[in-house]
Tab-separated table of C-alpha atoms in Angstrom:
chain	number	residue	atom	x	y	z
A	1	MET	CA	-70.665	-11.698	-138.108
A	2	ASN	CA	-66.558	-11.946	-138.757
A	3	VAL	CA	-64.184	-9.809	-137.839
A	4	SER	CA	-62.333	-8.035	-140.913
A	5	GLU	CA	-58.793	-9.572	-141.366
A	6	GLU	CA	-58.178	-5.576	-141.578
A	7	ARG	CA	-59.091	-5.188	-137.954
A	8	LEU	CA	-56.960	-8.286	-136.981
A	9	ARG	CA	-54.115	-6.629	-138.696
A	10	ASP	CA	-54.892	-3.427	-136.991
A	11	TRP	CA	-54.615	-5.199	-133.795
A	12	ILE	CA	-51.196	-6.921	-134.852
A	13	GLU	CA	-49.559	-4.020	-136.253
A	14	LYS	CA	-50.114	-2.267	-132.377
A	15	ALA	CA	-49.026	-5.533	-130.854
A	16	ASP	CA	-45.717	-5.395	-133.065
A	17	HIS	CA	-45.093	-1.778	-132.308
A	18	ASP	CA	-44.827	-2.245	-129.076
A	19	LEU	CA	-42.647	-5.449	-129.178
A	20	GLY	CA	-40.787	-3.543	-131.709
A	21	THR	CA	-39.959	-0.240	-129.050
A	22	ALA	CA	-39.683	-3.079	-126.230
A	23	ILE	CA	-36.413	-4.541	-128.497
A	24	ILE	CA	-35.194	-1.034	-129.546
A	25	ILE	CA	-35.144	-0.074	-125.816
A	26	ASN	CA	-33.178	-3.388	-124.589
A	27	LYS	CA	-30.683	-2.639	-127.379
A	28	TYR	CA	-30.086	1.273	-126.796
A	29	ILE	CA	-31.650	2.414	-123.566
A	30	LYS	CA	-31.155	-0.834	-120.974
A	31	GLU	CA	-32.349	1.668	-117.860
A	32	TYR	CA	-35.762	1.782	-119.455
A	33	SER	CA	-36.358	-1.233	-118.510
A	34	ASP	CA	-39.946	-0.399	-116.951
A	35	THR	CA	-40.844	0.803	-119.951
A	36	LEU	CA	-39.591	-2.181	-121.997
A	37	ALA	CA	-41.357	-4.517	-119.315
A	38	PHE	CA	-44.726	-2.644	-120.139
A	39	HIS	CA	-44.331	-2.766	-123.875
A	40	CYS	CA	-43.909	-6.516	-123.598
A	41	GLN	CA	-47.129	-6.331	-121.436
A	42	GLN	CA	-48.786	-4.514	-123.931
A	43	ALA	CA	-47.580	-5.927	-127.305
A	44	VAL	CA	-49.323	-9.881	-125.146
A	45	GLU	CA	-52.280	-7.834	-124.692
A	46	LYS	CA	-52.774	-6.862	-128.274
A	47	TYR	CA	-51.902	-10.377	-129.715
A	48	ILE	CA	-54.527	-12.261	-127.157
A	49	LYS	CA	-57.049	-9.357	-127.844
A	50	CYS	CA	-56.814	-9.952	-132.100
A	51	LEU	CA	-57.306	-13.813	-131.156
A	52	LEU	CA	-60.231	-13.136	-128.963
A	53	GLU	CA	-61.799	-10.750	-131.768
A	54	LYS	CA	-60.863	-13.692	-134.465
A	55	HIS	CA	-63.330	-15.878	-132.260
A	56	LEU	CA	-65.752	-13.579	-131.718
A	57	ILE	CA	-65.233	-13.456	-127.948
A	58	THR	CA	-66.267	-10.346	-126.135
A	59	PHE	CA	-64.421	-9.460	-123.579
A	60	LYS	CA	-64.248	-6.826	-120.691
A	61	LYS	CA	-61.487	-3.831	-120.768
A	62	SER	CA	-58.770	-5.142	-119.397
A	63	HIS	CA	-55.384	-5.747	-118.880
A	64	ASP	CA	-55.182	-8.533	-116.510
A	65	LEU	CA	-53.398	-11.337	-119.475
A	66	ARG	CA	-54.868	-14.554	-117.308
A	67	TYR	CA	-58.459	-13.008	-117.664
A	68	LEU	CA	-57.773	-12.953	-121.475
A	69	LEU	CA	-55.910	-15.878	-122.021
A	70	ASP	CA	-58.737	-17.825	-119.654
A	71	ILE	CA	-61.898	-16.493	-122.201
A	72	LEU	CA	-59.473	-17.646	-125.110
A	73	ASN	CA	-58.986	-21.031	-123.934
A	74	ASP	CA	-62.411	-21.687	-124.538
A	75	ALA	CA	-62.215	-21.602	-128.344
A	76	ILE	CA	-58.171	-22.302	-128.836
A	77	LYS	CA	-56.271	-24.796	-126.253
A	78	ILE	CA	-54.147	-22.903	-124.127
A	79	ASP	CA	-51.140	-24.966	-122.656
A	80	VAL	CA	-50.409	-24.650	-119.154
A	81	SER	CA	-46.832	-23.135	-120.321
A	82	LEU	CA	-48.082	-20.298	-121.290
A	83	TYR	CA	-49.900	-18.964	-118.622
A	84	GLU	CA	-46.816	-19.858	-116.662
A	85	LYS	CA	-45.184	-17.237	-118.899
A	86	ILE	CA	-47.756	-14.352	-119.363
A	87	ILE	CA	-47.998	-14.137	-115.299
A	88	LYS	CA	-44.746	-13.273	-115.420
A	89	LEU	CA	-45.659	-10.203	-117.460
A	90	ASN	CA	-48.933	-9.562	-116.058
A	91	ALA	CA	-47.856	-7.081	-113.178
A	92	PHE	CA	-46.225	-5.035	-116.022
A	93	GLY	CA	-49.591	-3.869	-117.281
A	94	VAL	CA	-50.691	-1.436	-115.263
A	95	GLU	CA	-48.982	-0.451	-111.850
A	96	ILE	CA	-45.637	-0.433	-113.360
A	97	ARG	CA	-47.058	2.909	-115.015
A	98	TYR	CA	-47.279	4.830	-111.898
A	99	PRO	CA	-44.495	6.630	-110.141
A	100	ASP	CA	-44.431	5.231	-107.045
A	101	ILE	CA	-43.816	1.665	-108.675
A	102	LYS	CA	-40.280	1.498	-109.423
A	103	ILE	CA	-38.492	-1.742	-111.298
A	104	GLU	CA	-35.218	-2.559	-112.820
A	105	LEU	CA	-35.114	-5.188	-114.719
A	106	THR	CA	-31.654	-7.288	-114.909
A	107	GLU	CA	-30.462	-8.276	-118.734
A	108	ILE	CA	-32.137	-11.894	-117.850
A	109	GLN	CA	-35.126	-10.249	-117.025
A	110	ARG	CA	-35.348	-7.886	-120.141
A	111	ASN	CA	-34.419	-10.527	-122.612
A	112	GLU	CA	-37.154	-12.758	-120.798
A	113	ALA	CA	-39.746	-10.525	-121.028
A	114	ILE	CA	-38.959	-9.919	-124.693
A	115	ILE	CA	-38.853	-13.654	-125.358
A	116	ILE	CA	-42.052	-14.491	-123.890
A	117	ALA	CA	-43.697	-11.433	-126.395
A	118	LYS	CA	-42.312	-13.060	-129.324
A	119	GLU	CA	-43.687	-16.754	-127.993
A	120	ILE	CA	-47.263	-15.197	-127.698
A	121	ARG	CA	-46.615	-13.480	-131.079
A	122	GLU	CA	-45.707	-16.803	-132.531
A	123	PHE	CA	-48.714	-18.519	-130.957
A	124	LEU	CA	-50.806	-15.947	-132.483
A	125	LYS	CA	-49.277	-16.458	-136.062
A	126	LYS	CA	-50.101	-20.193	-136.060
A	127	ASN	CA	-53.695	-19.245	-134.578
A	128	ILE	CA	-54.197	-16.478	-137.908
A	129	GLU	CA	-55.103	-17.122	-141.069
A	130	PHE	CA	-52.599	-15.028	-142.932
A	131	ASP	CA	-49.127	-14.614	-142.708
A	132	ILE	CA	-48.314	-12.011	-139.948
A	133	ASP	CA	-44.404	-11.818	-141.104
A	134	LYS	CA	-45.241	-10.283	-144.375
A	135	MET	CA	-46.906	-7.047	-142.207
A	136	THR	CA	-44.785	-3.925	-142.446
A	137	SER	CA	-44.809	-3.807	-138.687
A	138	ASN	CA	-42.860	-6.896	-138.113
A	139	PRO	CA	-40.427	-6.346	-135.394
A	140	LEU	CA	-38.588	-9.195	-136.108
A	141	ASP	CA	-37.236	-7.992	-139.211
């Protein structure tokens, strides 16, 4: 059974919306750094889940980027540097959404979170059979 291109595009569109939201927040509402961090983590999570579905790899419901990358590593060779990058976003997936966890990212940290999400998008682009930059949701336009 193959996963439809439409299903993969749906994952990418959702991820692109998260990345686009983070970019907008960084440009216009810098004090919402917790929200920016959350959306970067969410974008990365969805890009990875897209590749997992493409390779027909089943995964449990999880926001743990390391877990998701570990199981993707069975199908695609994952460089250690990718792990080092996603670990920086891993904490932003769950705990950050609750009021007792407060974070404020510096400008450097905000930019780094966005760069990491963009790099994971590029990794996805190299491992998918269609041009994701032609999608209407492309946050990099």
